[in-house]
Coordinates of C-alpha atoms (C1' of nucleotides) in Angstrom, one line a residue:
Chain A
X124 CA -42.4 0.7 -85.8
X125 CA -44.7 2.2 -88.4
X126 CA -48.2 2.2 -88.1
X127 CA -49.4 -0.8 -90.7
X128 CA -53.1 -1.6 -91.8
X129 CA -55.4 -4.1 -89.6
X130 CA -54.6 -7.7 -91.0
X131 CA -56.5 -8.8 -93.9
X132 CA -57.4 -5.4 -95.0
X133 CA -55.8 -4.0 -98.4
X134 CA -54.5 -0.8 -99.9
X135 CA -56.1 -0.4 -103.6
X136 CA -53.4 1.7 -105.2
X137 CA -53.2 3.7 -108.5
X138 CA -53.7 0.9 -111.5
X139 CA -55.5 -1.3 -109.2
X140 CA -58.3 0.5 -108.5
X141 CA -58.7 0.8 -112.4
X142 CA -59.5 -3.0 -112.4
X143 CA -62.1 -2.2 -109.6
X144 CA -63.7 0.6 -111.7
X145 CA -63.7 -2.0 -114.7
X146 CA -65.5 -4.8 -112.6
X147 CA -67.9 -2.3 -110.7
X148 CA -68.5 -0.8 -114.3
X149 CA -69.8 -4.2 -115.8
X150 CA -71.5 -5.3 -112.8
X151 CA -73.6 -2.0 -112.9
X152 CA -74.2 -2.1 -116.7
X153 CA -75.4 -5.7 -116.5
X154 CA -77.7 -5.1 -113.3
X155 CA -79.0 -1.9 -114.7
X156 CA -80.1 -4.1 -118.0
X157 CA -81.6 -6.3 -115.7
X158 CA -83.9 -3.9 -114.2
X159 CA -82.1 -4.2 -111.3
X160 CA -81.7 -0.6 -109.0
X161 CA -78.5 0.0 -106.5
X162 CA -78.9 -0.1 -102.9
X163 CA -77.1 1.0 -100.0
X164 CA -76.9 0.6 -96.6
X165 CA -75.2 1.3 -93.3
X166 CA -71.7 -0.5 -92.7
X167 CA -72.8 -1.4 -89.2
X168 CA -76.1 -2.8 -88.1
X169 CA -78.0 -3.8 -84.6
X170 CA -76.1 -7.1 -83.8
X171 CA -79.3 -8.2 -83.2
X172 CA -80.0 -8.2 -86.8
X173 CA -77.2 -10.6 -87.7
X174 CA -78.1 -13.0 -85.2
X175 CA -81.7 -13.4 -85.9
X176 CA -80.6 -13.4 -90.0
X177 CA -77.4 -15.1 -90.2
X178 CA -78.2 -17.8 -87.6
X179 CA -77.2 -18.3 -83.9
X180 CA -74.8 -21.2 -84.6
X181 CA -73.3 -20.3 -88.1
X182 CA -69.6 -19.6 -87.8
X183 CA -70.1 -16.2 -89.2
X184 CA -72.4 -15.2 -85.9
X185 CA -70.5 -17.5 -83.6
X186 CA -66.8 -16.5 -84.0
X187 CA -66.6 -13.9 -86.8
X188 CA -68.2 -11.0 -86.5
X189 CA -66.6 -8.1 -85.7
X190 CA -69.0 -6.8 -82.4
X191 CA -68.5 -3.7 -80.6
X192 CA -70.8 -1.5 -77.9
X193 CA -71.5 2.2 -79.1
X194 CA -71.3 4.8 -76.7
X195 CA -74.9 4.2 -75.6
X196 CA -74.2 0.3 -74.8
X197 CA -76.0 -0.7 -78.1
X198 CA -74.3 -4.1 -79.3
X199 CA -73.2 -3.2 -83.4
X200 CA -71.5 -4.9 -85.7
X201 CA -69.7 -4.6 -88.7
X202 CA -71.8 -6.2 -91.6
X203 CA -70.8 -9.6 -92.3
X204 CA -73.4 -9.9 -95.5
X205 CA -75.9 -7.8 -96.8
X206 CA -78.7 -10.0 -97.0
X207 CA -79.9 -9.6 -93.3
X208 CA -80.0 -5.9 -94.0
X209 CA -81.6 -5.8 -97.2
X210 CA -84.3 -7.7 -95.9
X211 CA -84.3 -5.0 -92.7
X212 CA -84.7 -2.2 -95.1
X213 CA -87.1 -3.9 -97.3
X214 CA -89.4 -4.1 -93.9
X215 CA -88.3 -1.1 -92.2
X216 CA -88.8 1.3 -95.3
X217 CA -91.8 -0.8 -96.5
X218 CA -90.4 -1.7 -100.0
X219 CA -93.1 -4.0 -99.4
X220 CA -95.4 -1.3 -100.3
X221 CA -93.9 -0.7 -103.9
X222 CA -94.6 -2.6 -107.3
X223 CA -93.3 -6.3 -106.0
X224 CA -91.0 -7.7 -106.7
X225 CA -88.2 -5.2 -105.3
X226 CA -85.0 -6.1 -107.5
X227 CA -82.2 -4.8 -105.4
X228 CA -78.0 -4.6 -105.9
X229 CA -75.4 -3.7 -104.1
X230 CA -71.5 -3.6 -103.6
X231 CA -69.7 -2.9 -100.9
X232 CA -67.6 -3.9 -98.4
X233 CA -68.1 -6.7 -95.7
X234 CA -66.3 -7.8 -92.8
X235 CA -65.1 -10.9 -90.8
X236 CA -62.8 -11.8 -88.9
X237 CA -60.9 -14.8 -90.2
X238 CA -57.6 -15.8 -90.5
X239 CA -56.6 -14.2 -94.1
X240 CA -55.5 -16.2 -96.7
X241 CA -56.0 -16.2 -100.6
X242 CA -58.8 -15.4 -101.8
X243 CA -60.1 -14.2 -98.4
X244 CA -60.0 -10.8 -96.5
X245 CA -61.2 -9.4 -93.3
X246 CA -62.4 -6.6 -94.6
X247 CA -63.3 -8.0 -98.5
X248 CA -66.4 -7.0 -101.1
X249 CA -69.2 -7.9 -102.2
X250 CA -71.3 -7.5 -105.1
X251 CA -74.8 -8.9 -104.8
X252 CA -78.4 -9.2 -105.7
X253 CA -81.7 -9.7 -104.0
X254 CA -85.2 -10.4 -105.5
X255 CA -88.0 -9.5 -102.3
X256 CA -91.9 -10.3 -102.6
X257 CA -91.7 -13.2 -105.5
X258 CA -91.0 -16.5 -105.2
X259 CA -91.8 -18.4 -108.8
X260 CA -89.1 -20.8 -110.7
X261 CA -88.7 -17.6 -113.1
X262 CA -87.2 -15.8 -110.1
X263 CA -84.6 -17.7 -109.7
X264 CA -83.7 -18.8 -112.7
X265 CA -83.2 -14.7 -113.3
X266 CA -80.9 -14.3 -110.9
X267 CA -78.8 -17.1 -111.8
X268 CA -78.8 -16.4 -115.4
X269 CA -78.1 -12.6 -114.0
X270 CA -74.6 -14.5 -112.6
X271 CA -73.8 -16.0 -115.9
X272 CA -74.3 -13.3 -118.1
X273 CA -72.1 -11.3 -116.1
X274 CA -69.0 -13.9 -116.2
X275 CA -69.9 -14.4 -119.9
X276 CA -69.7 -10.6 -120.2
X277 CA -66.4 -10.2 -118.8
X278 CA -65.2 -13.3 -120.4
X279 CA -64.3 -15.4 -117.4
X280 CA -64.2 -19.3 -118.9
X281 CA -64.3 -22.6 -116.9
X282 CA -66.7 -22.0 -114.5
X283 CA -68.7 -24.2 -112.4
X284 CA -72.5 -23.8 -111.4
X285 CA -73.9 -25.7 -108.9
X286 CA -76.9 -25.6 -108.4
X287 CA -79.2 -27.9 -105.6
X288 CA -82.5 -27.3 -104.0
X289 CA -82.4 -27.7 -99.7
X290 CA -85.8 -27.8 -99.2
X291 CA -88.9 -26.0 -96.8
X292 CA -87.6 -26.0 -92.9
X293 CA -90.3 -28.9 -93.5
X294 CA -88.6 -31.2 -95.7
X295 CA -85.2 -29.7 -94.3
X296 CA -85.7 -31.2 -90.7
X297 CA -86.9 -34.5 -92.8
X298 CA -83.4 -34.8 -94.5
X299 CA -81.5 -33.9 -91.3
X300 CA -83.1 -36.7 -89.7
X301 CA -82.7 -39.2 -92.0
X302 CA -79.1 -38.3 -93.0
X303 CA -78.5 -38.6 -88.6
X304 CA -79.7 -42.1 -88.8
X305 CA -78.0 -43.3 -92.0
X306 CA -74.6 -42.0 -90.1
X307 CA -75.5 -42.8 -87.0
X308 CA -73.8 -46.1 -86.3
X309 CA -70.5 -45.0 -88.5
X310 CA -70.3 -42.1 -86.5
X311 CA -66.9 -42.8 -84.7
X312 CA -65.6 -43.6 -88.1
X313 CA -66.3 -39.9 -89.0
X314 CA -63.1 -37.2 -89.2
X315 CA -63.0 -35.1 -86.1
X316 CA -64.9 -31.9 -88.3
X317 CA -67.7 -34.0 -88.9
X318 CA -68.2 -35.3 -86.1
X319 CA -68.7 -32.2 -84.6
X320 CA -71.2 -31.1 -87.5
X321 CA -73.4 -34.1 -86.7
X322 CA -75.1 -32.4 -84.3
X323 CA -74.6 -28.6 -84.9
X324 CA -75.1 -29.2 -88.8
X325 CA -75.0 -32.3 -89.8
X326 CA -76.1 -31.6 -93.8
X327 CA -72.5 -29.8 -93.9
X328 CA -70.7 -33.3 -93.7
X329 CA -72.0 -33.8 -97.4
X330 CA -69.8 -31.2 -98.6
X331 CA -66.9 -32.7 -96.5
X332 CA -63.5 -32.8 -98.1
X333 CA -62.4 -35.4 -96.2
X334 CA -62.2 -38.3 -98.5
X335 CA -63.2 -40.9 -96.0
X336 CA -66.0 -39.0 -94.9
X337 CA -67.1 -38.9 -98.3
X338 CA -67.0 -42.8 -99.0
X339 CA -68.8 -43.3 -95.8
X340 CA -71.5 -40.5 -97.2
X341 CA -71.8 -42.1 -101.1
X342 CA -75.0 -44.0 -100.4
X343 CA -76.6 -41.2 -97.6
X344 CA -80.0 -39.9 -98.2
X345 CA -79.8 -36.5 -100.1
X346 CA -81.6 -33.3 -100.3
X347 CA -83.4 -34.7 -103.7
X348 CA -84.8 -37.4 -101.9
X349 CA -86.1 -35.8 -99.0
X350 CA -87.9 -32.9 -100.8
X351 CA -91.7 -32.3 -100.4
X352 CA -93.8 -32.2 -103.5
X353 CA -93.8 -28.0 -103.8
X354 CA -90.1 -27.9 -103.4
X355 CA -89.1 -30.5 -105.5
X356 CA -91.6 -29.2 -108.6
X357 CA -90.2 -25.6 -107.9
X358 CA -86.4 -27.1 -108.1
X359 CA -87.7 -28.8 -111.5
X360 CA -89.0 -25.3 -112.8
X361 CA -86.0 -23.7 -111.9
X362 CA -83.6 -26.3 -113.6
X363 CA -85.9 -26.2 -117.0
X364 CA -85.6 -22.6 -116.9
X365 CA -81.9 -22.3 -116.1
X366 CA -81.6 -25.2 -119.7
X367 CA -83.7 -22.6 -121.3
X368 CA -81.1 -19.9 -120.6
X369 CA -78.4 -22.2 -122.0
X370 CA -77.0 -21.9 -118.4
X371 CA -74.5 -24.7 -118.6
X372 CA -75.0 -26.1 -114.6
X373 CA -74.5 -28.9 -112.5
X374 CA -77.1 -30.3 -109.9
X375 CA -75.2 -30.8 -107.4
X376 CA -77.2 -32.8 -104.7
X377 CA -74.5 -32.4 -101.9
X378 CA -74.5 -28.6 -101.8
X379 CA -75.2 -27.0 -98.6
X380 CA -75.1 -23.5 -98.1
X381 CA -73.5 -22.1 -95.0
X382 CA -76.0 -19.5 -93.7
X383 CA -79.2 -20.8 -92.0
X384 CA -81.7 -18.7 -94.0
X385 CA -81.4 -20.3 -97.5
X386 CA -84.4 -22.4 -98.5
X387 CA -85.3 -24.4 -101.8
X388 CA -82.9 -23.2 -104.5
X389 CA -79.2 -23.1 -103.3
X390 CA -76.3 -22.4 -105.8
X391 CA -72.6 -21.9 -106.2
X392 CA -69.8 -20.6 -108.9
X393 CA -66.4 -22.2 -108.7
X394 CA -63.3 -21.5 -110.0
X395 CA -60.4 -23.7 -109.8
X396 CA -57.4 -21.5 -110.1
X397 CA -57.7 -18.8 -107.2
X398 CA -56.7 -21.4 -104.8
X399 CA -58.5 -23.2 -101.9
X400 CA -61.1 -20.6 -101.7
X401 CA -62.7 -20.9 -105.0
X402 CA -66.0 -20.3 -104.4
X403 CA -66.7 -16.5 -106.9
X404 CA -70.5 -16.3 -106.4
X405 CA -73.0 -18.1 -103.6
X406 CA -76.6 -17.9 -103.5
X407 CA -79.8 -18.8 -102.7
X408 CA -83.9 -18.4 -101.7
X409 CA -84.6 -17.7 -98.4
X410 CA -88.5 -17.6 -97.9
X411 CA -88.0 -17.3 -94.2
X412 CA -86.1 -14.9 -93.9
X413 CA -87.6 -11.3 -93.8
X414 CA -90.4 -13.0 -91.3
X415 CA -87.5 -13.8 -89.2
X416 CA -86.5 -10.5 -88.7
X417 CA -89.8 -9.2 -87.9
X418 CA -91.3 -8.5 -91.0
X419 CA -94.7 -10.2 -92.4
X420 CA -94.1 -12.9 -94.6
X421 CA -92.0 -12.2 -98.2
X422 CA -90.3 -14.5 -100.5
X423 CA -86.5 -13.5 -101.7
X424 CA -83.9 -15.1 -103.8
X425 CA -80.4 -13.3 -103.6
X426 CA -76.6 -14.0 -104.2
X427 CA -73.6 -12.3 -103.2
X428 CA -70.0 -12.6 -104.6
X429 CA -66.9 -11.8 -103.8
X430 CA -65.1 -9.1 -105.8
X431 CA -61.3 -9.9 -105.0
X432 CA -62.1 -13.7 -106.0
X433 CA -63.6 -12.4 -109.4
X434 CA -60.7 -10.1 -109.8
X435 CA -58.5 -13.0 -109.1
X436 CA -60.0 -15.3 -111.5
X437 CA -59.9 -12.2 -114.0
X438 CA -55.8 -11.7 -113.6
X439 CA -55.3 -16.0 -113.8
X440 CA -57.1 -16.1 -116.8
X441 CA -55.7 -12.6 -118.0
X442 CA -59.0 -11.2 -118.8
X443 CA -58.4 -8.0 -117.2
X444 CA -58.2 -4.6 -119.9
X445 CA -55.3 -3.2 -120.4
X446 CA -55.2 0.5 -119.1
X447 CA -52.4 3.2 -119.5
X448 CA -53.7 6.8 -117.9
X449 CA -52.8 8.9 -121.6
X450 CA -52.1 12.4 -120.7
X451 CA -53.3 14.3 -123.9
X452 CA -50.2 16.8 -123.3
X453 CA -47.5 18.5 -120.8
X454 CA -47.0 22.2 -120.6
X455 CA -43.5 23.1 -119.5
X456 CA -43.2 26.2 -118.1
X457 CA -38.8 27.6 -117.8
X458 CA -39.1 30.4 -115.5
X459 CA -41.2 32.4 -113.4
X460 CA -43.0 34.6 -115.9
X461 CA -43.7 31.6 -118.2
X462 CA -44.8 29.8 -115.3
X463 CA -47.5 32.2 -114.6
X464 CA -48.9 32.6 -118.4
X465 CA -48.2 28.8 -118.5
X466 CA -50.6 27.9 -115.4
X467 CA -53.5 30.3 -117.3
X468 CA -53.5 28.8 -120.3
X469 CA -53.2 25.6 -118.3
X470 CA -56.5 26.5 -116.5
X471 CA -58.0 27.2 -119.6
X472 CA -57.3 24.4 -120.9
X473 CA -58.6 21.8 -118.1
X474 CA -61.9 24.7 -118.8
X475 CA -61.9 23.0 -122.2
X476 CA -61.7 19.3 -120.4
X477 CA -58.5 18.5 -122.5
X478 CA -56.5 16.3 -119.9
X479 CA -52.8 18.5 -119.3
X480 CA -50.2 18.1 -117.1
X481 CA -47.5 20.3 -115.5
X482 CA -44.3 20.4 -113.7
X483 CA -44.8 20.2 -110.0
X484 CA -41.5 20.5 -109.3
X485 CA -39.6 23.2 -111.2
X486 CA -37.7 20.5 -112.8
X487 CA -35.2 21.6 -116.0
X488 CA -36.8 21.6 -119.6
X489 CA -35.2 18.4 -120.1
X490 CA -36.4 16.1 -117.0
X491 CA -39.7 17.7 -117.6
X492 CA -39.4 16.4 -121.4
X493 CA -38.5 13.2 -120.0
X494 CA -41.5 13.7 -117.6
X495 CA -43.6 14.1 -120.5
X496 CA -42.7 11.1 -122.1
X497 CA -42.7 8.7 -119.0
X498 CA -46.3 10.1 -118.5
X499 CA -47.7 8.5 -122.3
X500 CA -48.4 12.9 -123.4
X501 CA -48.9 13.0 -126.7
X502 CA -47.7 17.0 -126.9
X503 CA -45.0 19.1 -125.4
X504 CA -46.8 22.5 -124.8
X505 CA -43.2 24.7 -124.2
X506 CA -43.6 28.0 -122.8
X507 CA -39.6 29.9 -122.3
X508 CA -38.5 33.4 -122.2
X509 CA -37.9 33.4 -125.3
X510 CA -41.2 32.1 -126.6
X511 CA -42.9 34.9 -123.9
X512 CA -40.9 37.7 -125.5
X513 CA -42.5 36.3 -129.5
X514 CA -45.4 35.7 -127.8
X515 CA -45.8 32.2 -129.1
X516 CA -45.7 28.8 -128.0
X517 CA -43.7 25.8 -128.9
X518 CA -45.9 22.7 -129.5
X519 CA -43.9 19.3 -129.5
X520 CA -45.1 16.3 -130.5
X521 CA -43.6 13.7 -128.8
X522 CA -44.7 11.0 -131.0
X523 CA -42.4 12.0 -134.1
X524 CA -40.7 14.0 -132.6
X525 CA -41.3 17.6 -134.8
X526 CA -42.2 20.7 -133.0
X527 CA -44.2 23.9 -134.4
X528 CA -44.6 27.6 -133.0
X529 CA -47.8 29.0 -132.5
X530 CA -49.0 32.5 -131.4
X531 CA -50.0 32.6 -128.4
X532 CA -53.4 34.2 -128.9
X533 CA -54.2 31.4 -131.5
X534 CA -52.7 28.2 -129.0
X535 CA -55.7 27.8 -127.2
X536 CA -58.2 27.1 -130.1
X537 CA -54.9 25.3 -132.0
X538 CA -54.5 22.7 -129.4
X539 CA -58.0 21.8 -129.0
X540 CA -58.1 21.1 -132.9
X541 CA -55.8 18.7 -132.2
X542 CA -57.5 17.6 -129.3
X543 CA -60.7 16.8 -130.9
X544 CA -59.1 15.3 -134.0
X545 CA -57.1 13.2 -131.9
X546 CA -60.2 12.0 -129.8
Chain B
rG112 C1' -58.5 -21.6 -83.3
rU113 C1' -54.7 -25.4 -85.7
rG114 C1' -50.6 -26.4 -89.1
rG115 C1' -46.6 -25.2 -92.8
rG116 C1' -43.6 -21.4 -95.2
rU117 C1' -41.2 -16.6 -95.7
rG118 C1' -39.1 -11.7 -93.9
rU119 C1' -32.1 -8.2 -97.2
rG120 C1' -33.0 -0.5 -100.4
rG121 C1' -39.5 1.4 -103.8
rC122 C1' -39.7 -3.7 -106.4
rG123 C1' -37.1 -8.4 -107.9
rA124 C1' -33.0 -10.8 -105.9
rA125 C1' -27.4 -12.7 -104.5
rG126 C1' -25.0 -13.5 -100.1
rU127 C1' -25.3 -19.8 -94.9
rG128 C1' -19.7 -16.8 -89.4
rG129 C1' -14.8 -12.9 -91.0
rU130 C1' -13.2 -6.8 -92.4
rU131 C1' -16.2 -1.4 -97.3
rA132 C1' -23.8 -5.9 -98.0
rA133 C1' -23.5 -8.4 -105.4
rC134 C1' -26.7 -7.5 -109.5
rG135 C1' -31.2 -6.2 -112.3
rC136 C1' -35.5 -2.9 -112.5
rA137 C1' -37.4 1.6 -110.8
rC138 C1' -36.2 6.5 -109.1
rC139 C1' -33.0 11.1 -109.1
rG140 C1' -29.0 13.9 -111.5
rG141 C1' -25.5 14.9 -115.4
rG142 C1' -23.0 14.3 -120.7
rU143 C1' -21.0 22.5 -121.3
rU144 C1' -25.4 27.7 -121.2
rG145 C1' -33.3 25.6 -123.3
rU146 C1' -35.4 19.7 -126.1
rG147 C1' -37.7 13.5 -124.2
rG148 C1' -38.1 8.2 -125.3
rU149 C1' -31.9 4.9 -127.1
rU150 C1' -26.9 5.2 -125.1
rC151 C1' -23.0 6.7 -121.6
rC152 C1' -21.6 8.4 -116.6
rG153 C1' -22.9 9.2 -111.6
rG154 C1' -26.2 8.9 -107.1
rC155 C1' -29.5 5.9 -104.3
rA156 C1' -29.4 0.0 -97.5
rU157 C1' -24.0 3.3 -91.3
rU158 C1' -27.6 -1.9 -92.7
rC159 C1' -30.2 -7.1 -93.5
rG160 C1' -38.7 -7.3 -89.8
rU161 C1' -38.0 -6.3 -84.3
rG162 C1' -35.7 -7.5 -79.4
rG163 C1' -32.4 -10.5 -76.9
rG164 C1' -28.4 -14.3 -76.8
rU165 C1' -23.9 -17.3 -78.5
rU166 C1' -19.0 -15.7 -80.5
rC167 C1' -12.8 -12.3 -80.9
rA168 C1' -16.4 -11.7 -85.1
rA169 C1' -23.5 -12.7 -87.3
rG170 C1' -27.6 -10.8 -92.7
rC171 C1' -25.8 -15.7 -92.0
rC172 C1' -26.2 -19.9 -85.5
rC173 C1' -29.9 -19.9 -81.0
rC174 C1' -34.4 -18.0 -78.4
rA175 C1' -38.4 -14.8 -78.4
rU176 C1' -41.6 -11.5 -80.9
rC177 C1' -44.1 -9.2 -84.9
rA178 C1' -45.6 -9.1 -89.9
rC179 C1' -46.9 -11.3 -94.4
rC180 C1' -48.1 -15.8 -97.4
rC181 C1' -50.4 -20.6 -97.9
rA182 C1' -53.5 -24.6 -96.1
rC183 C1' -57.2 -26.6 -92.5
rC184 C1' -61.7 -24.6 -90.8
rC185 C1' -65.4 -21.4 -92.8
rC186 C1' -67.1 -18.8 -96.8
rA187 C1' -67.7 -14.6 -101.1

RNA sequence: GUGGGUGUGGCGAAGUGGUUAACGCACCGGGUUGUGGUUCCGGCAUUCGUGGGUUCAAGCCCCAUCACCCACCCCA
């Protein structure tokens, strides 16, 4: 059998790859109006690095990444997320040291291993943003309003933002608690999921889909009650910012992010029609973080989001450009001689940057003609014996059909008239 | 890791036990010697994901296996 691609990995083929260019286009132009710069980093990290950022009991670390020893017995891994190695490079080449706050982007790809399914990829991409070394309201509110200009931009509609706040590891452990006692004695009346998260991560059963789990939740202490005095007047900055964007959001008390780094600010963009995995854009603070892996103490704010979920809202709601590759014209060369004079001036021509084509495949006049049209040309460039012997050159127009000879000399300079009235 | 669905040429898709595997699109060629997009004609699966089994006979039945899709879980 024929060697196939790893599961969940993808082939971006000719007229996909246009969409990519089209997303990766307005994701740079918006960033870059931002003030935010492009960064890039190695595919594979220490696994170390993962572990420490990510979190020792997150799925991600516990049963996703994809782990392998080098040749020297060094434990890497494919990067799951970007955050943990933004954060490494912002310690490790001391962006500390440069005019704070670092505003950082990236895209790229990311890998997990996970069952595929829509919407979700083993080897899928990111783009994403992080703010290192500020940690005011106005922070995050940029970011987020960063996320919404972009969707407005490319004209994405029905969009949800959540938006929540989960506290200091202070007032973090303080909801955690609580929430264990409030479910404590309904515990057995839990679904099997949560009843496993109460212990591992028990704010995750907020976010249950289960409906019983979330009847027996409705009264449960949440995040906004648990939060300390700094967190919960930074979550009201944020949120009178965020009004003062016209960011149209939704606090969402029962949003828990995934990944054990986030603190204060947490935030979400859903889209219903991709499917099950509608989640376009997650996000958060995470004060901790860059401390955790070894760094002294910075604030950061980030968000990452996933490019084939944005492209998939894009084709649903059939925002995507249309794009036909226009060849400006095809020269067709019948015979050897004509081919050779024909491949110069073709050369010169590409010298000029006007976008030619030519038979590959020393096809007859008329399946080139037909080759011609099926490509979108605009001209037939046709180049026989018998125009080599006149020494001119017939120039077709495929549009209306008509055709003119031109001396060869004078073709060159003729076509690019055309060329640059056309353009 | 668990559950459900699907697997016929490049794509879409008929065909549910009987001999040469519809059709549409795409692709290639041709309609007298050098003129496309329309039209007409022709070509294009020794074979139905793979391996085994049942049967006189299997794309159609059974078993296994692989791949893909969807959902749970998790997350972007």
């Amino acid at each position: 059998m024929a060697i196939q691609r790893p599961k969940g990995t993808q082939d971006l083929l000719p007229g996909t790859v246009e969409q990519w260019q089209y997303l990766e286009d307005t994701i740079r132009n918006v960033c870059r109006e931002f003030g935010y710069e492009e960064i890039r980093t190695p595919m594979f990290e220490a696994t170390e690095l993962f572990q420490r950022g990510v979190g020792q009991t997150t799925d991600i670390v516990k049963k996703e990444m994809y782990t392998f020893l080098d040749k020297g017995d060094r434990s890497m891994t494919l990067r799951p997320e970007m955050t943990a190695s933004v954060c490494r490079a912002y310690v490790e080449d001391k962006l500390y040291g440069q005019p704070q706050p670092v505003k950082l982007y990236y895209i790229g790809p990311m890998f997990r291993y996970e069952r595929p399914q829509s919407g979700r990829y083993r080897q899928f991409h990111q783009f994403g943003v992080e703010v290192l070394g500020a940690d005011q309201p106005l922070v995050d509110a940029e970011v987020i309003s960063l996320v919404w200009n972009l969707y407005k931009r490319l004209g994405l509609v029905g969009l949800e933002v959540h938006v929540n706040s989960v506290g200091c590891p202070t007032c973090r452990a303080e909801h955690r608690k609580r929430l264990q006692e409030f479910l404590d004695e309904r515990q057995s009346e839990l679904c099997s999921d949560c009843q496993e998260r109460f212990e591992r991560n028990p704010l995750r059963i907020l976010d249950c889909k289960n409906p019983s789990c979330q009847t027996l939740t409705a009264g449960a202490p949440t995040t906004k009650d648990t939060l300390c005095e700094e967190c919960s007047t930074h979550f009201e900055g944020v949120l009178a910012l965020l009004g003062a964007a016209g960011v149209v959001y939704r606090v969402n008390p029962r949003l828990v992010r995934g990944l054990d780094y986030y603190t204060k600010t947490a935030f979400e963009v859903m889209v219903e029609e991709i499917g099950a995995q509608s989640a376009i854009c997650g996000g958060g603070r995470y004060d901790g973080l860059v401390e955790e892996i070894g760094g002294s103490p910075a604030p950061g704010i980030g968000f990452a989001m996933g490019i084939e979920r944005v492209l998939a809202a894009l084709q649903v709601q059939n925002k995507l450009p249309e794009q036909k590759p226009k060849l400006f014209a095809m020269l067709i060369a019948l015979g050897e001689k004509a081919q050779n004079k024909a491949f110069s001036l073709l050369c010169e021509l590409r010298d000029q940057g006007i976008p030619v084509g030519i038979d590959l495949l020393g096809r007859s006049l008329k399946a080139q003609l037909k080759a011609a049209d099926r490509q979108n040309a605009r001209f037939a460039l046709i180049l026989g014996e018998a125009e080599l012997e006149k020494n001119v050159l017939l120039i077709r127009d495929l549009t209306i059909g008509e055709q003119t000879e031109v001396s060869l000399d004078k073709s060159l300079q003729e076509i690019n008239k055309k060329y640059q009235r056309g353009v």
